[in-house]
Tab-separated table of C-alpha atoms in Angstrom:
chain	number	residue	atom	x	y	z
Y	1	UNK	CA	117.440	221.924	86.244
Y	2	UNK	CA	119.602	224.560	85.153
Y	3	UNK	CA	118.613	227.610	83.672
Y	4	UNK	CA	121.021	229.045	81.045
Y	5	UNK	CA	120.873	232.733	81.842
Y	6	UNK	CA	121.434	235.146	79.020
Y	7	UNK	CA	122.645	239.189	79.616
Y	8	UNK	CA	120.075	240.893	81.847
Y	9	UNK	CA	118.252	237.850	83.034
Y	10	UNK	CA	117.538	237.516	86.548
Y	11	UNK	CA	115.790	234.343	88.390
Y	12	UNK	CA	114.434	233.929	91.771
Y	13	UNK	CA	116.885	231.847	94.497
Y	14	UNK	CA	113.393	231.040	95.639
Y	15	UNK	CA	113.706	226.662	95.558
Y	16	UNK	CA	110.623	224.232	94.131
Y	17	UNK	CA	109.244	223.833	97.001
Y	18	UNK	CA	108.964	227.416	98.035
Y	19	UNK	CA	111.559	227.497	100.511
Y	20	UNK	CA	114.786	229.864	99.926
Y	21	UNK	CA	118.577	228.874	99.390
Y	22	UNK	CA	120.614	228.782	102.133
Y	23	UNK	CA	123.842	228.553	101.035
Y	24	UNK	CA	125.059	228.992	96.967
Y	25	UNK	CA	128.475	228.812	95.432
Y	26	UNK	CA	129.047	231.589	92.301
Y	27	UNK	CA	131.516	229.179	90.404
Y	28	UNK	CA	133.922	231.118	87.772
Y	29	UNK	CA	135.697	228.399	84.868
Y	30	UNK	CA	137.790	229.563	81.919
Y	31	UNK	CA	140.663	228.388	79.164
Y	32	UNK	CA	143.343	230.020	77.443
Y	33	UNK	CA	142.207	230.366	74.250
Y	34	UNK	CA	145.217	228.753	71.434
Y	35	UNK	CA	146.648	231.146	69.394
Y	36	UNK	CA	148.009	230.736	66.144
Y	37	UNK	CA	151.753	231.363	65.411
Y	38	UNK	CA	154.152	230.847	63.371
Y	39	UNK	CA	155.112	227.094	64.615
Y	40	UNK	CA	150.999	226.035	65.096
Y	41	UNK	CA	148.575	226.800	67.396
Y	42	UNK	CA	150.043	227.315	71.621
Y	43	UNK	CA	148.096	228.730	74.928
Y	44	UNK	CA	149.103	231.086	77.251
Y	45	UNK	CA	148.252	230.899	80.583
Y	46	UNK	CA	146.149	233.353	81.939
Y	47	UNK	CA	145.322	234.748	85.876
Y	48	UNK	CA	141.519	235.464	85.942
Y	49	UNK	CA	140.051	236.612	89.461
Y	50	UNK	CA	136.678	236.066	91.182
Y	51	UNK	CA	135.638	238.998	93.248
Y	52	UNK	CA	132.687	239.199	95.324
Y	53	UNK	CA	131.525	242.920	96.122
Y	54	UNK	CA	129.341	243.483	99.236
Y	55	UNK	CA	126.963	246.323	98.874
Y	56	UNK	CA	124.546	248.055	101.530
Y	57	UNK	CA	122.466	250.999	99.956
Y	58	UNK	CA	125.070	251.428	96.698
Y	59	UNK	CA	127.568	251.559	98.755
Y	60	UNK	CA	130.677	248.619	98.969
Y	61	UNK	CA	130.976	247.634	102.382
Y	62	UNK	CA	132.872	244.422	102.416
Y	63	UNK	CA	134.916	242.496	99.261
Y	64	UNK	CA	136.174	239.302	98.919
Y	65	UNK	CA	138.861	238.226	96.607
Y	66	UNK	CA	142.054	236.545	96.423
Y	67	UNK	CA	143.926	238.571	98.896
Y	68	UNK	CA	140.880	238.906	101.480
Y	69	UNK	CA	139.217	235.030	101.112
Y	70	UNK	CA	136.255	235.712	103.638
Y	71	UNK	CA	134.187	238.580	104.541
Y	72	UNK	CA	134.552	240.200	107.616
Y	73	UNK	CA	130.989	238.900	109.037
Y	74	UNK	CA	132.262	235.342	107.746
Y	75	UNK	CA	128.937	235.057	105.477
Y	76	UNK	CA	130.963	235.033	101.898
Y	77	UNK	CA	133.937	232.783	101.338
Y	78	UNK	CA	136.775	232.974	98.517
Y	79	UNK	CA	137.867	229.007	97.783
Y	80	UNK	CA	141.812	230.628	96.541
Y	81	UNK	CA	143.406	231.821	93.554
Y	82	UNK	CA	143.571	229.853	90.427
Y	83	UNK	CA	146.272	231.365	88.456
Y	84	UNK	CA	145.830	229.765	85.201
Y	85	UNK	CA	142.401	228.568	84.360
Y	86	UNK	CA	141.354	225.485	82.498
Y	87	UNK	CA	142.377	223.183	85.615
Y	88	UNK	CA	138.837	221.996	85.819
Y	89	UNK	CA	138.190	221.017	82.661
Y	90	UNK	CA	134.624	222.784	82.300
Y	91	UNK	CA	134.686	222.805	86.204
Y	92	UNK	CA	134.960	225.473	88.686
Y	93	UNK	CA	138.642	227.017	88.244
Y	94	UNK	CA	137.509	229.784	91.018
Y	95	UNK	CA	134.121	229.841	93.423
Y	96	UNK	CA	133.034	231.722	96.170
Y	97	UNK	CA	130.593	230.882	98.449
Y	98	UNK	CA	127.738	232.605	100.281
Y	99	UNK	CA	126.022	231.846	103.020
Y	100	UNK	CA	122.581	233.572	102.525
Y	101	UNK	CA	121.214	232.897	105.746
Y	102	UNK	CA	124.286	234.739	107.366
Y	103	UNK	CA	124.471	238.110	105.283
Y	104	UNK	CA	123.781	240.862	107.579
Y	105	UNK	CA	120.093	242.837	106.759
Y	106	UNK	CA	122.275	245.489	105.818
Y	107	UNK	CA	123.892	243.774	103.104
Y	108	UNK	CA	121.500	244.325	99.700
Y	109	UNK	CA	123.413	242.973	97.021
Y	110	UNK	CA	126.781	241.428	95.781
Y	111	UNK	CA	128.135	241.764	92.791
Y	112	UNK	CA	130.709	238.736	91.469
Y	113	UNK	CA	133.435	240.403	88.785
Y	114	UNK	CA	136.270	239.039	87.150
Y	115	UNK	CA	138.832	240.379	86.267
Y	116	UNK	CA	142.256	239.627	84.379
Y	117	UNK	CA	144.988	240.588	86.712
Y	118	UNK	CA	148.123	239.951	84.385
Y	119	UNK	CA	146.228	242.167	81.598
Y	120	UNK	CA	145.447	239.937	79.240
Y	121	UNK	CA	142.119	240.755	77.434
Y	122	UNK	CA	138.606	238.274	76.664
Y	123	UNK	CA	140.508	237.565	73.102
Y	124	UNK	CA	142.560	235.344	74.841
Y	125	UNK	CA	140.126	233.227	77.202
Y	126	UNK	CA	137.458	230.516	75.961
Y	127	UNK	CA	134.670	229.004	77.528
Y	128	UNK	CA	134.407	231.383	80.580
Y	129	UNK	CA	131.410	231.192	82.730
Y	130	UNK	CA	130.027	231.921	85.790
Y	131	UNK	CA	127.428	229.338	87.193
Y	132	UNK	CA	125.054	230.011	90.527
Y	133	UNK	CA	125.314	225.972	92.158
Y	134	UNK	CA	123.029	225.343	95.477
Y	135	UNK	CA	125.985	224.515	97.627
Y	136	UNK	CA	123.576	222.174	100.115
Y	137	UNK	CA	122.857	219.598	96.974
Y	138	UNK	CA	125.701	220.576	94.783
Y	139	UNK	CA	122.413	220.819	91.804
Y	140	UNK	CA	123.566	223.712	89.330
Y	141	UNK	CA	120.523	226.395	88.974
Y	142	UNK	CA	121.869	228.440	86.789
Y	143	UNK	CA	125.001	229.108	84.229
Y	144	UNK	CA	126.127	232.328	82.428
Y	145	UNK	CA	128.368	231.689	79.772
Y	146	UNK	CA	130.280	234.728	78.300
Y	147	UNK	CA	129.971	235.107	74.234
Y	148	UNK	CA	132.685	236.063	72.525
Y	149	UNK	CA	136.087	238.058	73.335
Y	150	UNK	CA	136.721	241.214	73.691
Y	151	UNK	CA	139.609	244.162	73.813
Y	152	UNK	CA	138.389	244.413	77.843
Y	153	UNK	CA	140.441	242.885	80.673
Y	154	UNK	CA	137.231	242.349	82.904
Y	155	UNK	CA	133.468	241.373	83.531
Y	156	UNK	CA	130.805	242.580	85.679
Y	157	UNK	CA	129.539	238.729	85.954
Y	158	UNK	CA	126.489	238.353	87.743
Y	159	UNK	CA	124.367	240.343	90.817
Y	160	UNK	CA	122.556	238.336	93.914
Y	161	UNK	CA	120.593	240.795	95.448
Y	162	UNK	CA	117.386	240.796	97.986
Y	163	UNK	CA	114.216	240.753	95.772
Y	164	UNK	CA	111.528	240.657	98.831
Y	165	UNK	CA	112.275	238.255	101.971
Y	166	UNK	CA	114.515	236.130	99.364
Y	167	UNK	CA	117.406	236.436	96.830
Y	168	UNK	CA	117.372	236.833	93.083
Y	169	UNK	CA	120.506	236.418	90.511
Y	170	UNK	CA	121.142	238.951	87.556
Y	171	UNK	CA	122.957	238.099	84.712
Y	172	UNK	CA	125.257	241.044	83.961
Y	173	UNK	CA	127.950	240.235	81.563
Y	174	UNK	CA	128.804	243.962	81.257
Y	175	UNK	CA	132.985	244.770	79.855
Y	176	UNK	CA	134.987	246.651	81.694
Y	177	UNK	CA	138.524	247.398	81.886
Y	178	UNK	CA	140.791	246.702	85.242
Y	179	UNK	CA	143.239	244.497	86.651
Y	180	UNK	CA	141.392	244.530	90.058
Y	181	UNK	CA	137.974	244.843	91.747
Y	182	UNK	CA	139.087	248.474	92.918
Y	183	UNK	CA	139.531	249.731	89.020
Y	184	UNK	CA	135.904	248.157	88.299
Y	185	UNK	CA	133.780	250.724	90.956
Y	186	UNK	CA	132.882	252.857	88.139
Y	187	UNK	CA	131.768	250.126	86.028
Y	188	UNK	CA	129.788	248.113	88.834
Y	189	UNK	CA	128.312	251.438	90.615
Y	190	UNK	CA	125.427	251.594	87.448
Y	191	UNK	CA	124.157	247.869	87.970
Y	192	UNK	CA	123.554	248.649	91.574
């Protein structure tokens, strides 16, 4: 059953039957939203990128995004750049996926962002999401759909960080402004 997460949300990765996830995929979807002109309504396409940020004590370690796919310990994996969105249709258009039994102890959190590289701002994208799937059953356990647009070029998505001797998910949904994960430090550094 999924659980529609709303801003500041967070849910246990803790399964039914009291065992933990293994193994999740943080799925990103979007559209170009039409615009009106002068000869009817027409899309542009629109670059969106997932990045995954690997944090150990507030501090990034490790990223993975479209020019560095996995992780250097090989526990976080990038499936490639979608460069225009909408492909799936309400599907995944970009996902990464983490291995949670393989993240070094060190590793506390990760924090997913997404960001529009060719500058376009959340006025022009529709039904973006981000969605937490258990990647051993393909069952979706929770979805975060973003409200609205906005004059920002980026999101600070979602957090999975250790909550105990498991993993939790935070819904973030915070605005920033940045064509890449490197521009969006300041803005992810107060989630932490």
């Amino acid at each position: 059953m999924t659980v529609n997460m709303t801003k500041g949300q967070a849910i246990s990765l803790q399964k039914n039957d009291g065992g933990s996830l293994t193994a999740v995929r943080m799925g990103l979807g979007w559209q170009a939203a039409p615009r009106r002109g002068l000869f009817g309504s027409r899309t542009r396409e629109i670059d969106l990128d997932a990045s995954a940020v690997l944090f150990a004590d507030k501090q990034p370690v490790d990223v993975v995004f479209f020019r560095h796919l996995v992780s250097d310990d090989g526990s976080v994996r990038h499936t490639g750049d979608n460069l225009v969105g909408g492909v799936g249709q309400g599907g995944d258009d970009e996902a990464i996926l983490v291995d949670l039994a393989r993240i070094p102890v060190h590793i506390d959190q990760i924090v997913f962002t997404v960001n529009s590289f060719t500058g376009q701002t959340f006025q022009e994208v529709q039904n973006a999401f981000c969605r937490l799937v258990d990647e051993t059953n393909g069952q979706e356990l929770a979805r975060y759909t973003l409200a609205g647009g906005g004059q920002y070029t980026a999101q600070i998505m979602a957090k999975v960080h250790r909550a105990g001797q498991g993993w939790s998910m935070t819904a973030l949904g915070n605005p920033a402004n940045g064509r890449t994960f490197q521009d969006l430090m300041p803005a992810i550094l107060p989630v932490l």
